[in-house]
Coordinates of C-alpha atoms in Angstrom, one line a residue:
X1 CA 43.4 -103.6 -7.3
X2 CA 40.2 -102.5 -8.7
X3 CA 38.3 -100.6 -5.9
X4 CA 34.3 -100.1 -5.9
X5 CA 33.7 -96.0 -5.7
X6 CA 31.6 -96.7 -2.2
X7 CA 34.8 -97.4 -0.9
X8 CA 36.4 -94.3 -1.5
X9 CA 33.3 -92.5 -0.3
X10 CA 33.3 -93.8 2.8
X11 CA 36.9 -93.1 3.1
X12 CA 35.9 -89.6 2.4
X13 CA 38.5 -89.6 0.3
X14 CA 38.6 -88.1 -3.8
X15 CA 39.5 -89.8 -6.8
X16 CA 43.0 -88.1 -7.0
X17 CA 43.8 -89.9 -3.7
X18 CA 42.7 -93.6 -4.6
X19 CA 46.3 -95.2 -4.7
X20 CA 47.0 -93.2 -1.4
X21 CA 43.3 -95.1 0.4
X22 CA 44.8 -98.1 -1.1
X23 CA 48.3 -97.7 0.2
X24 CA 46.8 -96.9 3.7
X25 CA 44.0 -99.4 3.7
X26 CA 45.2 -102.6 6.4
X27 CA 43.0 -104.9 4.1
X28 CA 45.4 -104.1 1.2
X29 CA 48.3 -105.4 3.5
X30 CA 46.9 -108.7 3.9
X31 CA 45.8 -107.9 7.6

């Protein structure tokens, strides 16, 4: 899914990472 940049900065995670803050984020899961 297409994921808005403020979400990966308040993740504190880099752009290199995004599929892995996707994998991890619950909301991704359905929950």
């Amino acid at each position: 899914p297409d994921v808005p940049p403020e979400y990966f900065q308040c993740l504190d995670f880099g752009p290199d990472a995004r599929q892995g803050v996707v994998l991890y984020h619950p909301a991704f899961y359905g929950a």
